[in-house]
PDB file of C-alpha atoms in Angstrom:
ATOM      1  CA  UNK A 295       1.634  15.135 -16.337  1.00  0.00           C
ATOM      2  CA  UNK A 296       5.098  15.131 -14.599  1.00  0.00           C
ATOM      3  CA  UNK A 297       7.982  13.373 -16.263  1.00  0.00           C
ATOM      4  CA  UNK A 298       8.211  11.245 -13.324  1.00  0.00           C
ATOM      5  CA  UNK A 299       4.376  10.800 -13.782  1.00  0.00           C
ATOM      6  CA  UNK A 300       4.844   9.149 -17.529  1.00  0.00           C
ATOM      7  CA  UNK A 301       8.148   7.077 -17.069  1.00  0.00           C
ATOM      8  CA  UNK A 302       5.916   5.799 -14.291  1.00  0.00           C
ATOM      9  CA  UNK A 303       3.354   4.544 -16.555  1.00  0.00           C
ATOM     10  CA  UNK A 304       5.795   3.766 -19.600  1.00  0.00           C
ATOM     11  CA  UNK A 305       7.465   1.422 -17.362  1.00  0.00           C
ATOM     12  CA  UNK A 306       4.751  -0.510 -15.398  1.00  0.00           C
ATOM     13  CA  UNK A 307       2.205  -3.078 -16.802  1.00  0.00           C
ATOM     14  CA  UNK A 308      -0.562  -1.990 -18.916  1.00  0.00           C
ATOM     15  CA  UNK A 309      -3.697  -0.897 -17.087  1.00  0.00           C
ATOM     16  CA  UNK A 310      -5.883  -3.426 -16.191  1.00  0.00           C
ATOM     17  CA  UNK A 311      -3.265  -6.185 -16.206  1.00  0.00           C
ATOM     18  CA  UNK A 312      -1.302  -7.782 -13.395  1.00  0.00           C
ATOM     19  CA  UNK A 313       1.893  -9.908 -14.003  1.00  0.00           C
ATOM     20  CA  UNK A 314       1.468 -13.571 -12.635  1.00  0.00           C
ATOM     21  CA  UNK A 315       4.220 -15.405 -13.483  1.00  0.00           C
ATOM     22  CA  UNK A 316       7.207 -16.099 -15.983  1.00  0.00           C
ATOM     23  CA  UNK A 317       8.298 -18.841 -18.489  1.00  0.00           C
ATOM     24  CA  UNK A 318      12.417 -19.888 -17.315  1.00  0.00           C
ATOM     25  CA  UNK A 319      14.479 -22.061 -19.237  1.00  0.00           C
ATOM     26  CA  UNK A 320      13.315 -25.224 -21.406  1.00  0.00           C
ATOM     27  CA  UNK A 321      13.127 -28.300 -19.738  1.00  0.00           C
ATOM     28  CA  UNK A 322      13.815 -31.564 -21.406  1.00  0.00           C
ATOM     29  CA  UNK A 323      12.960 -32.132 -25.257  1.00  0.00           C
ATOM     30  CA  UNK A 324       9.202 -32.547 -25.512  1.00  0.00           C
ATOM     31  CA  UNK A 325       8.845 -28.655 -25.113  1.00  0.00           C
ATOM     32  CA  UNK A 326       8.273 -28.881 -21.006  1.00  0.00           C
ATOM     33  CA  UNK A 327       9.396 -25.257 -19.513  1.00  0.00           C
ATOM     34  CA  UNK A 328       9.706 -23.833 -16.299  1.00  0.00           C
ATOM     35  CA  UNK A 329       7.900 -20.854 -15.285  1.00  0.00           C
ATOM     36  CA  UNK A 330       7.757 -19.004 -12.013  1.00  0.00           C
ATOM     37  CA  UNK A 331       4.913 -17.862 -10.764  1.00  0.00           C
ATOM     38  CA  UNK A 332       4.570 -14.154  -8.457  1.00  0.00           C
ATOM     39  CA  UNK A 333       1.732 -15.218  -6.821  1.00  0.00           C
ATOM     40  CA  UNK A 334       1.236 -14.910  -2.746  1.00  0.00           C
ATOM     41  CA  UNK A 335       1.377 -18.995  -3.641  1.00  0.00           C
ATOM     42  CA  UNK A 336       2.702 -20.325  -6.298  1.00  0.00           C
ATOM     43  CA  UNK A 337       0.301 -22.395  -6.744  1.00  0.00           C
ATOM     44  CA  UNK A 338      -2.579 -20.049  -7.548  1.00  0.00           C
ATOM     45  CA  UNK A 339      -1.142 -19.445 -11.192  1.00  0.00           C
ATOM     46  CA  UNK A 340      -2.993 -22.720 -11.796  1.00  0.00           C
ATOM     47  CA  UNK A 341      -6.353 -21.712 -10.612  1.00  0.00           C
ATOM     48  CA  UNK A 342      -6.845 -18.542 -13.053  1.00  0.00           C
ATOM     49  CA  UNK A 343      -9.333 -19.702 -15.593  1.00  0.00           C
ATOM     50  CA  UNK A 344      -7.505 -17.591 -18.593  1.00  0.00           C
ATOM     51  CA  UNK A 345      -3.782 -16.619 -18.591  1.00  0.00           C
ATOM     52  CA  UNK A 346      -2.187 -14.761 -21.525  1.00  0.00           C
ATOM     53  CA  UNK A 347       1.014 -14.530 -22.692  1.00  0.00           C
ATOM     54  CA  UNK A 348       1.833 -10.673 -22.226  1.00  0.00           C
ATOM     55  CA  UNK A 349      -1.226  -8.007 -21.448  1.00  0.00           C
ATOM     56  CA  UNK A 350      -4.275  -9.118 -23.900  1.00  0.00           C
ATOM     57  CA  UNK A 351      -2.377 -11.283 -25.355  1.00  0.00           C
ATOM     58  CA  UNK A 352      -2.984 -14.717 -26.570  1.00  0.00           C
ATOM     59  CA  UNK A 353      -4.325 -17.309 -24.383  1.00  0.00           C
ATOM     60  CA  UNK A 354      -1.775 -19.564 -22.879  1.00  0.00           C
ATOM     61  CA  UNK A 355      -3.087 -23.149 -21.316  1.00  0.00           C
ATOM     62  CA  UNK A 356      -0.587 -24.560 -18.135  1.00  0.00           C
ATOM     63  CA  UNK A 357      -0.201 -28.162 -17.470  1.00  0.00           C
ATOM     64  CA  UNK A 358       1.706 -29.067 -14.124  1.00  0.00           C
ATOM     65  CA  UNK A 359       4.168 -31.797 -14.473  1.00  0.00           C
ATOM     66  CA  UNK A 360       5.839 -31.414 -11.354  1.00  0.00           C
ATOM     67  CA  UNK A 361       7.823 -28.675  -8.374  1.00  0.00           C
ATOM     68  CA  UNK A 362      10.685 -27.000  -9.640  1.00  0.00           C
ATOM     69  CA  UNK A 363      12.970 -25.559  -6.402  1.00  0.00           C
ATOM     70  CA  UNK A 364      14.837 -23.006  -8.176  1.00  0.00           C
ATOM     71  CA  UNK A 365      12.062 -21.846 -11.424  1.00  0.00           C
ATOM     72  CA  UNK A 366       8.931 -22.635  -9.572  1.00  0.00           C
ATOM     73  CA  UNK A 367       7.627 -25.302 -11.439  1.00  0.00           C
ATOM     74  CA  UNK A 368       8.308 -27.673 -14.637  1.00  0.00           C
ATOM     75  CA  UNK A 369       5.126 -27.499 -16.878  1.00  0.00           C
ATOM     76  CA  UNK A 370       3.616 -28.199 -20.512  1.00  0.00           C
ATOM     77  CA  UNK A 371       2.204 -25.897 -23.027  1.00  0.00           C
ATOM     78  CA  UNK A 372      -0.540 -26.874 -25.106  1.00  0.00           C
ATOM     79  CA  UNK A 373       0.587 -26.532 -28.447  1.00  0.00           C
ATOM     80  CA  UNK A 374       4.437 -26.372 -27.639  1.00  0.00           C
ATOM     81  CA  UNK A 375       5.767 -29.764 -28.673  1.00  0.00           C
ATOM     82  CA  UNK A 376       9.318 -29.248 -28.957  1.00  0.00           C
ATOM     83  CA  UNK A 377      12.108 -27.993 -27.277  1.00  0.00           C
ATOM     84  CA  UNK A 378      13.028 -24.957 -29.899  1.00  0.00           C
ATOM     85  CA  UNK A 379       9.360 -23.908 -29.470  1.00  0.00           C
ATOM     86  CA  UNK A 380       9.709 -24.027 -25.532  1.00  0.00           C
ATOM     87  CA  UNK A 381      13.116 -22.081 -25.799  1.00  0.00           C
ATOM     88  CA  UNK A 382      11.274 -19.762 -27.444  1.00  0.00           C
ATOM     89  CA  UNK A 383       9.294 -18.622 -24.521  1.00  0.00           C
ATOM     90  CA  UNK A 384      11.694 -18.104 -22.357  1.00  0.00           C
ATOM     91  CA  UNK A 385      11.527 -14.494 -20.470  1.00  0.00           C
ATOM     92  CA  UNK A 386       7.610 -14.476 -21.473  1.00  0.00           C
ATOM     93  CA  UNK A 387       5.248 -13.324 -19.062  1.00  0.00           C
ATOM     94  CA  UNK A 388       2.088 -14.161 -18.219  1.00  0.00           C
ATOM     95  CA  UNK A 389      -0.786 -12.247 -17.301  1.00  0.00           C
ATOM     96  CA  UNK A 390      -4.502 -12.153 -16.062  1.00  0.00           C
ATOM     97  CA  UNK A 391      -7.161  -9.333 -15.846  1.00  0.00           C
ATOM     98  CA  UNK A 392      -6.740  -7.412 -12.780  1.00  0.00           C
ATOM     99  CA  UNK A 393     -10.693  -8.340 -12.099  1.00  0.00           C
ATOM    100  CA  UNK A 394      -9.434 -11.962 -12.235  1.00  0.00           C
ATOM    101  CA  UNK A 395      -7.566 -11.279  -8.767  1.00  0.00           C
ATOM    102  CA  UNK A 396      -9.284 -11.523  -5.739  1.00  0.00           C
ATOM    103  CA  UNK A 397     -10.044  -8.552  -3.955  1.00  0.00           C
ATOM    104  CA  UNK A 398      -7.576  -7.285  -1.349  1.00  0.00           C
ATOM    105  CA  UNK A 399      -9.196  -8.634   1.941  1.00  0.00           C
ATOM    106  CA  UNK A 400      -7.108  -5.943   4.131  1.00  0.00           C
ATOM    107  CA  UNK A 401      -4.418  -3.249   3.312  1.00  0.00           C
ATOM    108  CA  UNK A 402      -1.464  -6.157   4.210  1.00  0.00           C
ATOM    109  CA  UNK A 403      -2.166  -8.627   1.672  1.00  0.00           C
ATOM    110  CA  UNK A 404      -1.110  -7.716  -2.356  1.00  0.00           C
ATOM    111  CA  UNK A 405       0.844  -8.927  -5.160  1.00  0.00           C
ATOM    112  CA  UNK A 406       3.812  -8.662  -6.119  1.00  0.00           C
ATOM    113  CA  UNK A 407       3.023  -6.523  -8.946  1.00  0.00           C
ATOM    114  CA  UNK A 408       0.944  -3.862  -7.658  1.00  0.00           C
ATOM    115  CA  UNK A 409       4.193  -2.793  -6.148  1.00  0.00           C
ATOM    116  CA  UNK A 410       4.816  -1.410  -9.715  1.00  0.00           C
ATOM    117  CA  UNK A 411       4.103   2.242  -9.863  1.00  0.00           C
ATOM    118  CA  UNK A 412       4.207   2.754  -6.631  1.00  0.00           C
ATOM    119  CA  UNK A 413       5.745   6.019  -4.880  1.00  0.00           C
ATOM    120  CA  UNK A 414       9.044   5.351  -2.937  1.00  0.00           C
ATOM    121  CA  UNK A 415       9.709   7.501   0.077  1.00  0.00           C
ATOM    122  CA  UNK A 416      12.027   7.383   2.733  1.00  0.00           C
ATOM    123  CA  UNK A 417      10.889   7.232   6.047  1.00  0.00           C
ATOM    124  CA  UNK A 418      10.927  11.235   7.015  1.00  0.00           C
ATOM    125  CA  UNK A 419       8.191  10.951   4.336  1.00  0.00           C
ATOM    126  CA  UNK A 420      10.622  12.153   1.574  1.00  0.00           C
ATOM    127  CA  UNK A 421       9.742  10.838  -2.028  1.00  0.00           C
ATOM    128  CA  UNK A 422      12.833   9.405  -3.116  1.00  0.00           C
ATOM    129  CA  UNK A 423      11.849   7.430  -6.626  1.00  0.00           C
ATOM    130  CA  UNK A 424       9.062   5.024  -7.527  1.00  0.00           C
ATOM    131  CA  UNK A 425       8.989   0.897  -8.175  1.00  0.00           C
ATOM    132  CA  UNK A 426       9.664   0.023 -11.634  1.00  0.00           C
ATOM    133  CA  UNK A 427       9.564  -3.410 -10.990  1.00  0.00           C
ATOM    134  CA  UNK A 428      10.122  -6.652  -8.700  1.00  0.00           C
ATOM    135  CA  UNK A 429      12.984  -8.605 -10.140  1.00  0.00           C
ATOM    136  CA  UNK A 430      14.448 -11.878  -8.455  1.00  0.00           C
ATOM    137  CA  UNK A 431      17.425 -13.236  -9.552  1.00  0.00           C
ATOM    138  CA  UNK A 432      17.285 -16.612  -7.399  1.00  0.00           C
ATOM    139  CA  UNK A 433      18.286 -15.279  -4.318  1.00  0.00           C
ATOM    140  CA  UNK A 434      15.357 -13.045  -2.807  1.00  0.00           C
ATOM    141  CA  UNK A 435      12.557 -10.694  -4.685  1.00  0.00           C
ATOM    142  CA  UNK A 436      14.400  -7.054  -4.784  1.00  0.00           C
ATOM    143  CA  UNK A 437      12.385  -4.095  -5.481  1.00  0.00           C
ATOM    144  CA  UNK A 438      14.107  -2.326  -8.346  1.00  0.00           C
ATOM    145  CA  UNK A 439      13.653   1.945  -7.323  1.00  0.00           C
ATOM    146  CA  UNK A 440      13.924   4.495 -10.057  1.00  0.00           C
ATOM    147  CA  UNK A 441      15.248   7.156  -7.660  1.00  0.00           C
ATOM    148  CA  UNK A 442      14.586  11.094  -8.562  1.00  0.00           C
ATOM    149  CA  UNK A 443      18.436  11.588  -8.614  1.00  0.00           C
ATOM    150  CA  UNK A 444      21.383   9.626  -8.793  1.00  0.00           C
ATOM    151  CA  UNK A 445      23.629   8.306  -5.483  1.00  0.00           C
ATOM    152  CA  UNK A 446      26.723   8.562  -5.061  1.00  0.00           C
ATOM    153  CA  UNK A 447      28.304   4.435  -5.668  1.00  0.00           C
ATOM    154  CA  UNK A 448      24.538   3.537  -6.202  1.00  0.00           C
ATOM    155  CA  UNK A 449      23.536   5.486  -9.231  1.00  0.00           C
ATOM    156  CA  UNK A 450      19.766   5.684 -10.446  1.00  0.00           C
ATOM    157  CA  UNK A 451      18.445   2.841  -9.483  1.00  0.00           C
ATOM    158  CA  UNK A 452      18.273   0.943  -6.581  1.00  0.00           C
ATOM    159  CA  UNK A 453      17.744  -2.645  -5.777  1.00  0.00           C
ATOM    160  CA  UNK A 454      16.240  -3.195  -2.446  1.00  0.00           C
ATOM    161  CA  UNK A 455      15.679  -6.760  -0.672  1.00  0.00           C
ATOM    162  CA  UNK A 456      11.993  -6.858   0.051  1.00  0.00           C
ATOM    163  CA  UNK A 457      12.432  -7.209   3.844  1.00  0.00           C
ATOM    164  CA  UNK A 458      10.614  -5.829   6.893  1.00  0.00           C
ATOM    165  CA  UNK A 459      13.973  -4.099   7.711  1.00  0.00           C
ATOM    166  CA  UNK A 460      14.360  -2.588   4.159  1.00  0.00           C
ATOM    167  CA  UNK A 461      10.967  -1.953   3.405  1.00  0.00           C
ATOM    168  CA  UNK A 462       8.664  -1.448   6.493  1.00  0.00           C
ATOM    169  CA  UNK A 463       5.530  -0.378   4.858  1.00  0.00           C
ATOM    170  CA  UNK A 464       3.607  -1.193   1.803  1.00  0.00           C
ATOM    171  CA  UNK A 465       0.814   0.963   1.387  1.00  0.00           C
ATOM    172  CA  UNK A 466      -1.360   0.077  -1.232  1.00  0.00           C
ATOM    173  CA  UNK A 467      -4.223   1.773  -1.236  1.00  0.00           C
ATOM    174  CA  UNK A 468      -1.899   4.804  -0.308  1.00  0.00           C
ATOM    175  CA  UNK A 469      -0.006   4.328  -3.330  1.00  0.00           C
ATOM    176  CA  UNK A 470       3.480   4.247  -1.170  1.00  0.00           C
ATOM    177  CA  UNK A 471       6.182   2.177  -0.071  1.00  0.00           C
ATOM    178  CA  UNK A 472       8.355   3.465   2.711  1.00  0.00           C
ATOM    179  CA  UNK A 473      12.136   2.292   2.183  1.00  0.00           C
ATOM    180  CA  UNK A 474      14.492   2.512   4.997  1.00  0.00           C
ATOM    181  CA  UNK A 475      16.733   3.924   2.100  1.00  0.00           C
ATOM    182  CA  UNK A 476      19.716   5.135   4.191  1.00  0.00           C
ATOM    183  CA  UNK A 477      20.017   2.125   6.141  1.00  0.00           C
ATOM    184  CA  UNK A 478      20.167  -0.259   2.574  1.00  0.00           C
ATOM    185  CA  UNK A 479      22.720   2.647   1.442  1.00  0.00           C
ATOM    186  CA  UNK A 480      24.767   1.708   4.150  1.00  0.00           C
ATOM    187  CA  UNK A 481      24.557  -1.873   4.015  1.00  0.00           C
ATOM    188  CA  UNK A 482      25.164  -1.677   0.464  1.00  0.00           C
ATOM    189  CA  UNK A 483      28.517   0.244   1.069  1.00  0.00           C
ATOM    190  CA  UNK A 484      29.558  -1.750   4.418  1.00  0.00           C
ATOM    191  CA  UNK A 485      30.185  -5.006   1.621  1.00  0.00           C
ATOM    192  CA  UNK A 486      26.372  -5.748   0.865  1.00  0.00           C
ATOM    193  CA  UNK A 487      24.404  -7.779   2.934  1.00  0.00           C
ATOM    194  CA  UNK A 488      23.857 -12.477   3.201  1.00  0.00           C
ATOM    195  CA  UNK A 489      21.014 -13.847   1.333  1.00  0.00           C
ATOM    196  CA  UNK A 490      18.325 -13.897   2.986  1.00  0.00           C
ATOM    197  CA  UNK A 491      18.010 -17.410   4.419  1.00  0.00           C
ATOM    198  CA  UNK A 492      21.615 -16.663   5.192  1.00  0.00           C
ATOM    199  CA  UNK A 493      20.523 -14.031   7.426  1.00  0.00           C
ATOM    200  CA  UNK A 494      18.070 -16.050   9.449  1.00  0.00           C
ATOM    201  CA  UNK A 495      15.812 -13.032   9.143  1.00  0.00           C
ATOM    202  CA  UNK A 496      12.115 -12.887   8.090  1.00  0.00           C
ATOM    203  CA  UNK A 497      11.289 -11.132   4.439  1.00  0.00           C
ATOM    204  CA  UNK A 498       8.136  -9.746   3.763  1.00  0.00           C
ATOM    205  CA  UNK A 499       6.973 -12.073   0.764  1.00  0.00           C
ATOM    206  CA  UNK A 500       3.798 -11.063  -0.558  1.00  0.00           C
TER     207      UNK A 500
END
């Protein structure tokens, strides 16, 4: 097995696990938190019938108390009663089986997560890294690339917006994403690029 091969595996979920969602910040003092769910919609993280908190681990029962615009949404924990015990969770994960997903109807529709792992190439079909992970902080989902060798005023690792323009193909069942990777260079080194809904343009949310 290639280096690439194990850092691959060391850094992506556990086999036979899928990353739904994320406890935020505690909310209020009666040990309410927000979590954030990766979910096509958000709403779904409701609908598994088990969620644990980290792969195989303990069971973890959701209660909706209401929408949350910026964390997803503002729910209860059965069994956390305060807020020390809900700050406590915070950066948590929660996961379900991968059998508990639905199967993928057609090669466009996927989670989030089973981005992780994936091969990165550019779009001459060069392999230029692999997804270690989807990350948002509150702007737009950005696909964090562990590239094969470093860039000059990028580094190792690359953030990419998950849009049509940066990423134009997700092949799942191919085990690829294609990444318009000179075109982010150069928006990266032009000043960046808006936020998305600055932008007016359509992302690729999945």
């Amino acid at each position: 097995m290639s280096n690439g091969s194990t850092e691959r595996r060391n850094q992506g979920l556990e086999e036979g696990w899928v990353c739904v969602g994320a406890f935020g910040p505690a909310h209020g003092v009666h040990g309410d938190i927000k979590v954030r769910a990766f979910t096509e919609d958000p709403t779904d993280l409701f609908a598994f019938k088990a969620l644990h908190r980290g792969a195989n681990g303990p069971l973890v029962k959701l209660k909706k108390k209401r929408d949350d615009k910026d964390d997803g949404f503002v729910v209860a924990v059965e069994g956390v009663k305060t807020r020390e015990d809900a700050m406590a969770l915070k950066g948590r994960k929660l996961f379900v089986p991968r059998e508990a997903l639905d199967d993928l109807a057609d090669e466009d529709e996927f989670y989030l997560a089973d981005l992780i792992g994936l091969t990165a190439e550019d779009q001459d079909g060069t392999e230029i890294g692999f997804v270690r992970a989807v990350e948002n902080f509150g702007a737009e989902d950005l696909v964090e690339i562990v590239l094969k060798a470093p860039v000059e005023g990028i580094g190792r690792f690359a953030f990419v917006p998950f849009r049509k323009i940066f990423v134009p193909v997700v092949d799942i069942r191919g085990s690829r994403v294609v990444i318009a990777f000179a075109d982010w260079v150069e928006a990266m080194k032009e000043g960046g690029f808006a936020p998305e809904s600055e932008e007016g343009e359509d992302g690729d949310d999945a």
